[in-house]
PDB file of C-alpha atoms in Angstrom:
ATOM      1  CA  MET A  12       0.000   0.000   0.000  1.00  0.00           C
ATOM      2  CA  ARG A  13       2.953   2.345   0.561  1.00  0.00           C
ATOM      3  CA  THR A  14       3.241   3.474  -3.054  1.00  0.00           C
ATOM      4  CA  THR A  15      -0.381   3.111  -4.078  1.00  0.00           C
ATOM      5  CA  TYR A  16      -1.523   6.651  -3.273  1.00  0.00           C
ATOM      6  CA  LEU A  17       1.312   8.400  -5.042  1.00  0.00           C
ATOM      7  CA  ALA A  18       0.807   6.224  -8.096  1.00  0.00           C
ATOM      8  CA  LEU A  19      -2.896   7.056  -8.100  1.00  0.00           C
ATOM      9  CA  PHE A  20      -2.138  10.736  -7.627  1.00  0.00           C
ATOM     10  CA  LEU A  21       0.342  10.962 -10.447  1.00  0.00           C
ATOM     11  CA  THR A  22      -1.966   9.075 -12.789  1.00  0.00           C
ATOM     12  CA  ALA A  23      -5.133  10.917 -11.830  1.00  0.00           C
ATOM     13  CA  ALA A  24      -3.446  14.301 -11.799  1.00  0.00           C
ATOM     14  CA  LEU A  25      -2.745  13.851 -15.486  1.00  0.00           C
ATOM     15  CA  ALA A  26      -6.027  12.233 -16.401  1.00  0.00           C
ATOM     16  CA  THR A  27      -8.929  13.829 -14.532  1.00  0.00           C
ATOM     17  CA  THR A  28     -10.568  17.145 -15.204  1.00  0.00           C
ATOM     18  CA  ALA A  29     -10.417  17.972 -11.498  1.00  0.00           C
ATOM     19  CA  PHE A  30      -6.668  18.500 -11.773  1.00  0.00           C
ATOM     20  CA  ALA A  31      -5.637  18.522 -15.411  1.00  0.00           C
ATOM     21  CA  GLN A  32      -6.506  17.517 -18.931  1.00  0.00           C
ATOM     22  CA  ASN A  33      -4.398  15.451 -21.273  1.00  0.00           C
ATOM     23  CA  ASP A  34      -5.316  17.765 -24.140  1.00  0.00           C
ATOM     24  CA  PHE A  35      -3.781  20.994 -22.912  1.00  0.00           C
ATOM     25  CA  SER A  36      -4.943  22.760 -26.077  1.00  0.00           C
ATOM     26  CA  LYS A  37      -8.423  22.823 -24.553  1.00  0.00           C
ATOM     27  CA  VAL A  38      -7.300  24.354 -21.260  1.00  0.00           C
ATOM     28  CA  GLU A  39      -8.126  28.017 -20.713  1.00  0.00           C
ATOM     29  CA  VAL A  40      -5.974  29.900 -18.220  1.00  0.00           C
ATOM     30  CA  LYS A  41      -8.008  32.666 -16.581  1.00  0.00           C
ATOM     31  CA  ALA A  42      -6.969  35.524 -14.297  1.00  0.00           C
ATOM     32  CA  GLN A  43      -9.078  36.541 -11.305  1.00  0.00           C
ATOM     33  CA  LYS A  44      -8.459  39.579  -9.101  1.00  0.00           C
ATOM     34  CA  VAL A  45      -8.155  38.542  -5.453  1.00  0.00           C
ATOM     35  CA  ALA A  46      -7.262  41.661  -3.449  1.00  0.00           C
ATOM     36  CA  GLY A  47      -4.670  44.426  -3.415  1.00  0.00           C
ATOM     37  CA  SER A  48      -1.976  43.590  -5.961  1.00  0.00           C
ATOM     38  CA  VAL A  49      -2.721  39.846  -5.993  1.00  0.00           C
ATOM     39  CA  TYR A  50      -4.421  37.741  -8.679  1.00  0.00           C
ATOM     40  CA  MET A  51      -5.192  34.036  -9.041  1.00  0.00           C
ATOM     41  CA  LEU A  52      -4.754  32.096 -12.284  1.00  0.00           C
ATOM     42  CA  THR A  53      -6.746  28.927 -12.901  1.00  0.00           C
ATOM     43  CA  GLY A  54      -6.254  26.427 -15.687  1.00  0.00           C
ATOM     44  CA  ALA A  55      -5.109  22.832 -15.184  1.00  0.00           C
ATOM     45  CA  GLY A  56      -3.186  21.825 -12.097  1.00  0.00           C
ATOM     46  CA  GLY A  57      -2.648  23.892  -8.995  1.00  0.00           C
ATOM     47  CA  ASN A  58      -3.952  27.432  -8.714  1.00  0.00           C
ATOM     48  CA  ILE A  59      -1.332  30.090  -9.418  1.00  0.00           C
ATOM     49  CA  GLY A  60      -0.843  33.151  -7.236  1.00  0.00           C
ATOM     50  CA  VAL A  61       0.405  36.379  -8.833  1.00  0.00           C
ATOM     51  CA  SER A  62       1.721  39.531  -7.171  1.00  0.00           C
ATOM     52  CA  VAL A  63       1.981  42.399  -9.661  1.00  0.00           C
ATOM     53  CA  GLY A  64       3.309  45.936  -9.613  1.00  0.00           C
ATOM     54  CA  ASP A  65       5.861  48.288 -11.078  1.00  0.00           C
ATOM     55  CA  ASP A  66       8.738  46.035  -9.992  1.00  0.00           C
ATOM     56  CA  GLY A  67       7.427  42.993 -11.849  1.00  0.00           C
ATOM     57  CA  ILE A  68       5.694  39.714 -11.044  1.00  0.00           C
ATOM     58  CA  VAL A  69       6.089  37.215  -8.219  1.00  0.00           C
ATOM     59  CA  LEU A  70       4.626  33.930  -9.474  1.00  0.00           C
ATOM     60  CA  ILE A  71       3.448  31.281  -7.020  1.00  0.00           C
ATOM     61  CA  ASP A  72       3.528  27.893  -8.810  1.00  0.00           C
ATOM     62  CA  ASP A  73       3.317  27.410 -12.574  1.00  0.00           C
ATOM     63  CA  GLN A  74       1.084  24.383 -13.358  1.00  0.00           C
ATOM     64  CA  TYR A  75       2.147  22.189 -16.326  1.00  0.00           C
ATOM     65  CA  ALA A  76       4.900  22.855 -18.868  1.00  0.00           C
ATOM     66  CA  PRO A  77       2.603  22.868 -21.960  1.00  0.00           C
ATOM     67  CA  LEU A  78       0.557  25.653 -20.368  1.00  0.00           C
ATOM     68  CA  ALA A  79       3.453  28.117 -20.031  1.00  0.00           C
ATOM     69  CA  PRO A  80       2.468  30.154 -23.128  1.00  0.00           C
ATOM     70  CA  LYS A  81      -1.131  30.368 -21.903  1.00  0.00           C
ATOM     71  CA  ILE A  82       0.043  31.411 -18.448  1.00  0.00           C
ATOM     72  CA  GLU A  83       2.158  34.133 -20.034  1.00  0.00           C
ATOM     73  CA  ALA A  84      -0.811  35.311 -22.079  1.00  0.00           C
ATOM     74  CA  ALA A  85      -2.982  35.468 -18.962  1.00  0.00           C
ATOM     75  CA  LEU A  86      -0.285  37.462 -17.182  1.00  0.00           C
ATOM     76  CA  LYS A  87      -0.246  39.928 -20.090  1.00  0.00           C
ATOM     77  CA  THR A  88      -3.904  40.705 -19.380  1.00  0.00           C
ATOM     78  CA  ILE A  89      -2.810  41.903 -15.931  1.00  0.00           C
ATOM     79  CA  THR A  90       0.538  43.616 -16.514  1.00  0.00           C
ATOM     80  CA  ASP A  91       3.293  44.027 -19.087  1.00  0.00           C
ATOM     81  CA  LYS A  92       5.975  43.631 -16.403  1.00  0.00           C
ATOM     82  CA  PRO A  93       8.274  40.561 -16.413  1.00  0.00           C
ATOM     83  CA  VAL A  94       8.264  37.655 -13.986  1.00  0.00           C
ATOM     84  CA  ARG A  95      10.917  38.415 -11.376  1.00  0.00           C
ATOM     85  CA  PHE A  96      10.593  35.453  -8.984  1.00  0.00           C
ATOM     86  CA  ILE A  97       8.865  32.048  -8.932  1.00  0.00           C
ATOM     87  CA  ILE A  98       7.992  30.391  -5.609  1.00  0.00           C
ATOM     88  CA  ASN A  99       6.972  26.721  -5.530  1.00  0.00           C
ATOM     89  CA  THR A 100       4.545  25.700  -2.786  1.00  0.00           C
ATOM     90  CA  HIS A 101       5.759  22.067  -3.051  1.00  0.00           C
ATOM     91  CA  TRP A 102       7.316  19.679  -5.569  1.00  0.00           C
ATOM     92  CA  HIS A 103       4.380  18.055  -7.419  1.00  0.00           C
ATOM     93  CA  GLY A 104       4.366  18.436 -11.186  1.00  0.00           C
ATOM     94  CA  ASP A 105       0.956  20.112 -11.419  1.00  0.00           C
ATOM     95  CA  HIS A 106       2.527  23.024  -9.497  1.00  0.00           C
ATOM     96  CA  THR A 107       6.095  22.983 -10.864  1.00  0.00           C
ATOM     97  CA  GLY A 108       5.739  21.851 -14.479  1.00  0.00           C
ATOM     98  CA  GLY A 109       6.407  25.358 -15.800  1.00  0.00           C
ATOM     99  CA  ASN A 110       9.591  25.802 -13.769  1.00  0.00           C
ATOM    100  CA  GLU A 111      11.990  25.155 -16.622  1.00  0.00           C
ATOM    101  CA  HIS A 112      10.251  27.696 -18.855  1.00  0.00           C
ATOM    102  CA  PHE A 113       9.858  30.486 -16.328  1.00  0.00           C
ATOM    103  CA  GLY A 114      13.185  29.689 -14.659  1.00  0.00           C
ATOM    104  CA  ARG A 115      15.042  30.788 -17.771  1.00  0.00           C
ATOM    105  CA  THR A 116      14.500  34.427 -16.866  1.00  0.00           C
ATOM    106  CA  ALA A 117      13.686  34.429 -13.146  1.00  0.00           C
ATOM    107  CA  PRO A 118      15.017  32.599 -10.079  1.00  0.00           C
ATOM    108  CA  ILE A 119      12.946  29.768  -8.612  1.00  0.00           C
ATOM    109  CA  ILE A 120      12.475  29.557  -4.831  1.00  0.00           C
ATOM    110  CA  SER A 121      11.247  26.633  -2.736  1.00  0.00           C
ATOM    111  CA  HIS A 122      11.618  24.891   0.576  1.00  0.00           C
ATOM    112  CA  GLU A 123      14.753  22.763   0.776  1.00  0.00           C
ATOM    113  CA  ASN A 124      12.765  19.504   0.806  1.00  0.00           C
ATOM    114  CA  ALA A 125      10.800  20.456  -2.294  1.00  0.00           C
ATOM    115  CA  ARG A 126      14.034  21.005  -4.206  1.00  0.00           C
ATOM    116  CA  LYS A 127      15.441  17.697  -3.000  1.00  0.00           C
ATOM    117  CA  ARG A 128      12.374  15.800  -4.197  1.00  0.00           C
ATOM    118  CA  LEU A 129      12.375  17.554  -7.561  1.00  0.00           C
ATOM    119  CA  ALA A 130      16.065  16.729  -7.985  1.00  0.00           C
ATOM    120  CA  ALA A 131      15.684  13.088  -6.932  1.00  0.00           C
ATOM    121  CA  GLY A 132      12.500  12.108  -8.727  1.00  0.00           C
ATOM    122  CA  MET A 133      10.701   8.973  -7.594  1.00  0.00           C
ATOM    123  CA  ASN A 134      10.334   5.359  -8.709  1.00  0.00           C
ATOM    124  CA  ILE A 135       6.930   3.796  -8.146  1.00  0.00           C
ATOM    125  CA  PRO A 136       5.188   0.760  -9.659  1.00  0.00           C
ATOM    126  CA  ASN A 137       4.154   1.290 -13.279  1.00  0.00           C
ATOM    127  CA  ARG A 138       5.506   4.824 -13.334  1.00  0.00           C
ATOM    128  CA  VAL A 139       8.808   6.626 -12.959  1.00  0.00           C
ATOM    129  CA  VAL A 140       8.901  10.283 -11.975  1.00  0.00           C
ATOM    130  CA  PRO A 141      12.288  11.318 -13.383  1.00  0.00           C
ATOM    131  CA  PRO A 142      14.468  13.917 -11.711  1.00  0.00           C
ATOM    132  CA  ALA A 143      13.604  17.410 -12.841  1.00  0.00           C
ATOM    133  CA  PRO A 144      16.001  18.952 -15.363  1.00  0.00           C
ATOM    134  CA  LYS A 145      18.547  21.369 -13.992  1.00  0.00           C
ATOM    135  CA  GLY A 146      16.677  24.365 -15.357  1.00  0.00           C
ATOM    136  CA  ALA A 147      13.539  23.405 -13.428  1.00  0.00           C
ATOM    137  CA  LEU A 148      15.244  23.213 -10.031  1.00  0.00           C
ATOM    138  CA  PRO A 149      14.916  26.004  -7.481  1.00  0.00           C
ATOM    139  CA  VAL A 150      18.112  28.020  -7.159  1.00  0.00           C
ATOM    140  CA  LEU A 151      17.135  29.572  -3.824  1.00  0.00           C
ATOM    141  CA  THR A 152      15.879  27.463  -0.915  1.00  0.00           C
ATOM    142  CA  PHE A 153      14.872  28.089   2.673  1.00  0.00           C
ATOM    143  CA  ASN A 154      14.170  26.027   5.783  1.00  0.00           C
ATOM    144  CA  GLN A 155      11.656  28.100   7.752  1.00  0.00           C
ATOM    145  CA  THR A 156      10.835  31.479   6.231  1.00  0.00           C
ATOM    146  CA  LEU A 157      11.797  33.664   3.303  1.00  0.00           C
ATOM    147  CA  THR A 158      10.486  37.054   2.212  1.00  0.00           C
ATOM    148  CA  VAL A 159      10.528  38.665  -1.227  1.00  0.00           C
ATOM    149  CA  HIS A 160      10.103  42.450  -1.050  1.00  0.00           C
ATOM    150  CA  LEU A 161       8.629  43.594  -4.350  1.00  0.00           C
ATOM    151  CA  ASN A 162       5.885  45.953  -5.524  1.00  0.00           C
ATOM    152  CA  GLY A 163       5.488  47.382  -2.016  1.00  0.00           C
ATOM    153  CA  GLU A 164       4.416  43.879  -0.964  1.00  0.00           C
ATOM    154  CA  ASP A 165       6.102  41.597   1.542  1.00  0.00           C
ATOM    155  CA  VAL A 166       5.657  38.154  -0.037  1.00  0.00           C
ATOM    156  CA  ARG A 167       6.447  35.839   2.863  1.00  0.00           C
ATOM    157  CA  ALA A 168       6.950  32.097   2.398  1.00  0.00           C
ATOM    158  CA  LEU A 169       6.505  30.001   5.543  1.00  0.00           C
ATOM    159  CA  HIS A 170       7.353  26.304   5.758  1.00  0.00           C
ATOM    160  CA  LEU A 171       4.602  24.250   7.387  1.00  0.00           C
ATOM    161  CA  PRO A 172       5.867  20.723   8.040  1.00  0.00           C
ATOM    162  CA  ASN A 173       4.471  17.335   7.084  1.00  0.00           C
ATOM    163  CA  GLY A 174       1.088  18.407   5.735  1.00  0.00           C
ATOM    164  CA  HIS A 175       0.492  17.741   2.039  1.00  0.00           C
ATOM    165  CA  THR A 176       4.222  16.909   1.773  1.00  0.00           C
ATOM    166  CA  ASP A 177       7.307  17.621   3.899  1.00  0.00           C
ATOM    167  CA  GLY A 178       8.248  20.595   1.724  1.00  0.00           C
ATOM    168  CA  ASP A 179       5.108  22.714   1.845  1.00  0.00           C
ATOM    169  CA  ALA A 180       5.304  26.502   1.718  1.00  0.00           C
ATOM    170  CA  VAL A 181       2.352  28.751   2.515  1.00  0.00           C
ATOM    171  CA  ILE A 182       2.672  32.215   0.974  1.00  0.00           C
ATOM    172  CA  PHE A 183       1.467  35.376   2.734  1.00  0.00           C
ATOM    173  CA  PHE A 184       0.926  38.543   0.674  1.00  0.00           C
ATOM    174  CA  THR A 185       1.127  40.747   3.718  1.00  0.00           C
ATOM    175  CA  GLN A 186      -0.088  44.111   2.452  1.00  0.00           C
ATOM    176  CA  SER A 187      -2.814  42.665   0.216  1.00  0.00           C
ATOM    177  CA  ASN A 188      -4.189  40.436   3.009  1.00  0.00           C
ATOM    178  CA  VAL A 189      -4.051  37.307   0.845  1.00  0.00           C
ATOM    179  CA  VAL A 190      -2.671  33.831   1.574  1.00  0.00           C
ATOM    180  CA  HIS A 191      -1.783  31.114  -0.937  1.00  0.00           C
ATOM    181  CA  MET A 192      -2.085  27.780   0.882  1.00  0.00           C
ATOM    182  CA  GLY A 193      -0.794  25.509  -1.875  1.00  0.00           C
ATOM    183  CA  ASP A 194      -2.099  21.979  -1.429  1.00  0.00           C
ATOM    184  CA  ASP A 195      -2.482  22.426   2.314  1.00  0.00           C
ATOM    185  CA  PHE A 196      -5.967  23.591   1.271  1.00  0.00           C
ATOM    186  CA  PHE A 197      -8.317  21.786  -1.125  1.00  0.00           C
ATOM    187  CA  ASN A 198     -11.399  24.004  -1.185  1.00  0.00           C
ATOM    188  CA  GLY A 199     -14.662  22.069  -1.210  1.00  0.00           C
ATOM    189  CA  MET A 200     -13.183  18.611  -1.776  1.00  0.00           C
ATOM    190  CA  PHE A 201     -11.334  15.770  -0.111  1.00  0.00           C
ATOM    191  CA  PRO A 202      -7.586  16.463  -0.211  1.00  0.00           C
ATOM    192  CA  PHE A 203      -4.744  14.285  -1.387  1.00  0.00           C
ATOM    193  CA  ILE A 204      -1.950  13.754   1.141  1.00  0.00           C
ATOM    194  CA  ASP A 205       1.354  12.469  -0.207  1.00  0.00           C
ATOM    195  CA  PHE A 206       2.498  10.117   2.549  1.00  0.00           C
ATOM    196  CA  ASP A 207       5.468   9.004   0.447  1.00  0.00           C
ATOM    197  CA  SER A 208       6.706  12.602   0.438  1.00  0.00           C
ATOM    198  CA  GLY A 209       6.374  13.061   4.202  1.00  0.00           C
ATOM    199  CA  GLY A 210       2.759  14.239   4.331  1.00  0.00           C
ATOM    200  CA  SER A 211       0.225  13.389   7.038  1.00  0.00           C
ATOM    201  CA  VAL A 212      -3.352  14.193   7.972  1.00  0.00           C
ATOM    202  CA  THR A 213      -2.240  15.103  11.481  1.00  0.00           C
ATOM    203  CA  GLY A 214       0.317  17.554  10.121  1.00  0.00           C
ATOM    204  CA  LEU A 215      -2.138  18.996   7.628  1.00  0.00           C
ATOM    205  CA  ILE A 216      -4.676  19.720  10.366  1.00  0.00           C
ATOM    206  CA  ALA A 217      -1.973  21.375  12.465  1.00  0.00           C
ATOM    207  CA  ASN A 218      -0.875  23.499   9.503  1.00  0.00           C
ATOM    208  CA  VAL A 219      -4.391  24.673   8.728  1.00  0.00           C
ATOM    209  CA  GLU A 220      -5.073  25.481  12.368  1.00  0.00           C
ATOM    210  CA  ARG A 221      -1.831  27.449  12.548  1.00  0.00           C
ATOM    211  CA  VAL A 222      -2.838  29.609   9.596  1.00  0.00           C
ATOM    212  CA  LEU A 223      -6.366  30.077  10.963  1.00  0.00           C
ATOM    213  CA  GLY A 224      -4.853  31.349  14.207  1.00  0.00           C
ATOM    214  CA  THR A 225      -2.771  34.008  12.482  1.00  0.00           C
ATOM    215  CA  VAL A 226      -4.859  35.493   9.651  1.00  0.00           C
ATOM    216  CA  PRO A 227      -7.579  38.165   9.995  1.00  0.00           C
ATOM    217  CA  ASP A 228     -11.232  37.384   9.415  1.00  0.00           C
ATOM    218  CA  ASP A 229     -11.363  39.263   6.098  1.00  0.00           C
ATOM    219  CA  VAL A 230      -8.397  37.461   4.518  1.00  0.00           C
ATOM    220  CA  LYS A 231      -8.683  36.022   1.002  1.00  0.00           C
ATOM    221  CA  ILE A 232      -7.252  32.513   0.624  1.00  0.00           C
ATOM    222  CA  ILE A 233      -6.032  30.886  -2.585  1.00  0.00           C
ATOM    223  CA  PRO A 234      -6.293  27.086  -2.329  1.00  0.00           C
ATOM    224  CA  GLY A 235      -4.089  24.636  -4.159  1.00  0.00           C
ATOM    225  CA  HIS A 236      -7.239  23.329  -5.842  1.00  0.00           C
ATOM    226  CA  GLY A 237     -10.780  24.621  -5.914  1.00  0.00           C
ATOM    227  CA  PRO A 238     -12.302  28.112  -6.005  1.00  0.00           C
ATOM    228  CA  LEU A 239     -10.955  31.171  -4.230  1.00  0.00           C
ATOM    229  CA  GLY A 240     -11.709  30.893  -0.523  1.00  0.00           C
ATOM    230  CA  ASP A 241     -11.763  32.821   2.721  1.00  0.00           C
ATOM    231  CA  LYS A 242     -11.251  32.100   6.394  1.00  0.00           C
ATOM    232  CA  ALA A 243     -14.641  30.432   6.719  1.00  0.00           C
ATOM    233  CA  ALA A 244     -13.814  28.077   3.841  1.00  0.00           C
ATOM    234  CA  LEU A 245     -10.464  27.195   5.406  1.00  0.00           C
ATOM    235  CA  ARG A 246     -12.191  26.552   8.739  1.00  0.00           C
ATOM    236  CA  ALA A 247     -14.677  24.282   6.957  1.00  0.00           C
ATOM    237  CA  PHE A 248     -11.734  22.372   5.471  1.00  0.00           C
ATOM    238  CA  ALA A 249     -10.209  21.928   8.933  1.00  0.00           C
ATOM    239  CA  ASP A 250     -13.549  20.735  10.275  1.00  0.00           C
ATOM    240  CA  LEU A 251     -13.839  18.261   7.382  1.00  0.00           C
ATOM    241  CA  LEU A 252     -10.421  16.798   8.154  1.00  0.00           C
ATOM    242  CA  LYS A 253     -11.098  16.483  11.874  1.00  0.00           C
ATOM    243  CA  ALA A 254     -14.597  15.046  11.500  1.00  0.00           C
ATOM    244  CA  THR A 255     -13.649  12.424   8.919  1.00  0.00           C
ATOM    245  CA  ARG A 256     -10.561  11.421  10.857  1.00  0.00           C
ATOM    246  CA  ALA A 257     -12.624  11.057  14.046  1.00  0.00           C
ATOM    247  CA  ALA A 258     -15.178   8.865  12.257  1.00  0.00           C
ATOM    248  CA  VAL A 259     -12.502   6.548  10.878  1.00  0.00           C
ATOM    249  CA  GLU A 260     -10.614   6.487  14.175  1.00  0.00           C
ATOM    250  CA  ALA A 261     -13.761   5.435  16.039  1.00  0.00           C
ATOM    251  CA  GLY A 262     -14.216   2.560  13.625  1.00  0.00           C
ATOM    252  CA  LEU A 263     -10.621   1.429  13.993  1.00  0.00           C
ATOM    253  CA  LYS A 264     -10.900   1.505  17.769  1.00  0.00           C
ATOM    254  CA  ALA A 265     -13.967  -0.706  17.438  1.00  0.00           C
ATOM    255  CA  GLY A 266     -11.772  -3.256  15.680  1.00  0.00           C
ATOM    256  CA  LYS A 267     -12.967  -2.670  12.130  1.00  0.00           C
ATOM    257  CA  THR A 268     -10.741  -2.999   9.103  1.00  0.00           C
ATOM    258  CA  ALA A 269     -10.510  -0.531   6.238  1.00  0.00           C
ATOM    259  CA  GLU A 270     -12.690  -2.793   4.112  1.00  0.00           C
ATOM    260  CA  GLN A 271     -15.322  -2.959   6.845  1.00  0.00           C
ATOM    261  CA  LEU A 272     -15.287   0.817   7.242  1.00  0.00           C
ATOM    262  CA  LYS A 273     -15.843   1.227   3.519  1.00  0.00           C
ATOM    263  CA  ALA A 274     -18.616  -1.365   3.537  1.00  0.00           C
ATOM    264  CA  ASP A 275     -20.233   0.503   6.447  1.00  0.00           C
ATOM    265  CA  LYS A 276     -19.900   3.753   4.459  1.00  0.00           C
ATOM    266  CA  VAL A 277     -18.515   5.464   7.513  1.00  0.00           C
ATOM    267  CA  LEU A 278     -17.653   8.603   5.532  1.00  0.00           C
ATOM    268  CA  GLU A 279     -20.900   8.771   3.564  1.00  0.00           C
ATOM    269  CA  PRO A 280     -22.050  11.892   5.497  1.00  0.00           C
ATOM    270  CA  TRP A 281     -19.222  13.758   3.739  1.00  0.00           C
ATOM    271  CA  ALA A 282     -19.786  12.267   0.282  1.00  0.00           C
ATOM    272  CA  LYS A 283     -20.397  15.708  -1.238  1.00  0.00           C
ATOM    273  CA  TYR A 284     -16.652  16.373  -0.917  1.00  0.00           C
ATOM    274  CA  ALA A 285     -15.741  13.354  -3.045  1.00  0.00           C
ATOM    275  CA  THR A 286     -14.310  13.757  -6.549  1.00  0.00           C
ATOM    276  CA  SER A 287     -13.452  11.341  -9.327  1.00  0.00           C
ATOM    277  CA  PHE A 288      -9.850  11.674  -8.180  1.00  0.00           C
ATOM    278  CA  MET A 289     -10.615  11.152  -4.471  1.00  0.00           C
ATOM    279  CA  PRO A 290     -13.825   9.142  -3.988  1.00  0.00           C
ATOM    280  CA  VAL A 291     -15.105   8.289  -0.519  1.00  0.00           C
ATOM    281  CA  GLU A 292     -13.543   4.835  -0.527  1.00  0.00           C
ATOM    282  CA  ARG A 293     -10.067   6.102  -1.366  1.00  0.00           C
ATOM    283  CA  PHE A 294     -10.297   8.861   1.211  1.00  0.00           C
ATOM    284  CA  THR A 295     -11.264   6.236   3.799  1.00  0.00           C
ATOM    285  CA  ASP A 296      -8.118   4.289   2.923  1.00  0.00           C
ATOM    286  CA  LEU A 297      -6.103   7.489   3.207  1.00  0.00           C
ATOM    287  CA  MET A 298      -7.412   8.158   6.709  1.00  0.00           C
ATOM    288  CA  VAL A 299      -6.790   4.570   7.770  1.00  0.00           C
ATOM    289  CA  ARG A 300      -3.210   4.752   6.570  1.00  0.00           C
ATOM    290  CA  ASP A 301      -2.602   7.963   8.487  1.00  0.00           C
ATOM    291  CA  LEU A 302      -4.123   6.664  11.700  1.00  0.00           C
ATOM    292  CA  THR A 303      -2.247   3.364  11.592  1.00  0.00           C
ATOM    293  CA  ALA A 304       1.121   4.786  10.565  1.00  0.00           C
ATOM    294  CA  LYS A 305       4.076   4.569  12.906  1.00  0.00           C
ATOM    295  CA  ARG A 306       5.164   8.051  13.891  1.00  0.00           C
TER     296      ARG A 306
END
């Protein structure tokens, strides 16, 4: 079971409309104003955060490589300034696929663990994730925090450990009162947690609660996947994680197996959060794995 979830993720991330489309020619990259100097781009893959101003662009994630021209075109609808910095929220290809393209003219920044995983790649059954090419690797890394001062905005990257992966960075646009959560926030859907990259449900809950305890009530929050959110949406995500984990934990304490929990439809009350990528049954397995893992 150890490699099953990553294999499913990497396959589904390239094959389902919830995260991407194989035919990138049909993908439309759209820009949405968030607040202050910050925009969100949607297309295929993870949502992109954009800080714009006279000094240029700070780009948070860059989706898939074939979409780079469409991302550039969407940026042109916002500003004619160049991309000055790219920050990766974590290592997955639906957030870093454009690194090599955009990294030709701007430095890429990430947490140290994200760079290591990009550089190493991963071997899993039926699929090999090759090491990223040199041009796609971050050239600046950090362990805890890093701040880019551009456009009168303090763009602060904060490492939150062992949530979606072990290299997650949450990005705070301080003056604009916007946060980009990366894949520590799936808005309105069950999340994917990459256990094989150091992720955990317990860590993800802690990360979300940490952000909730620091941001104001009127903050705008860009999720890794799903529509633009706010503090209430992030709180609902935390509640979803805690409630589903508690339901599965109660079943495990009663001596039930994962198969029995699925047969009992223990997570059916939260079925509206299921997607083709993460149906109820798979999310049940995910919770069981987290709760039975050795820490």
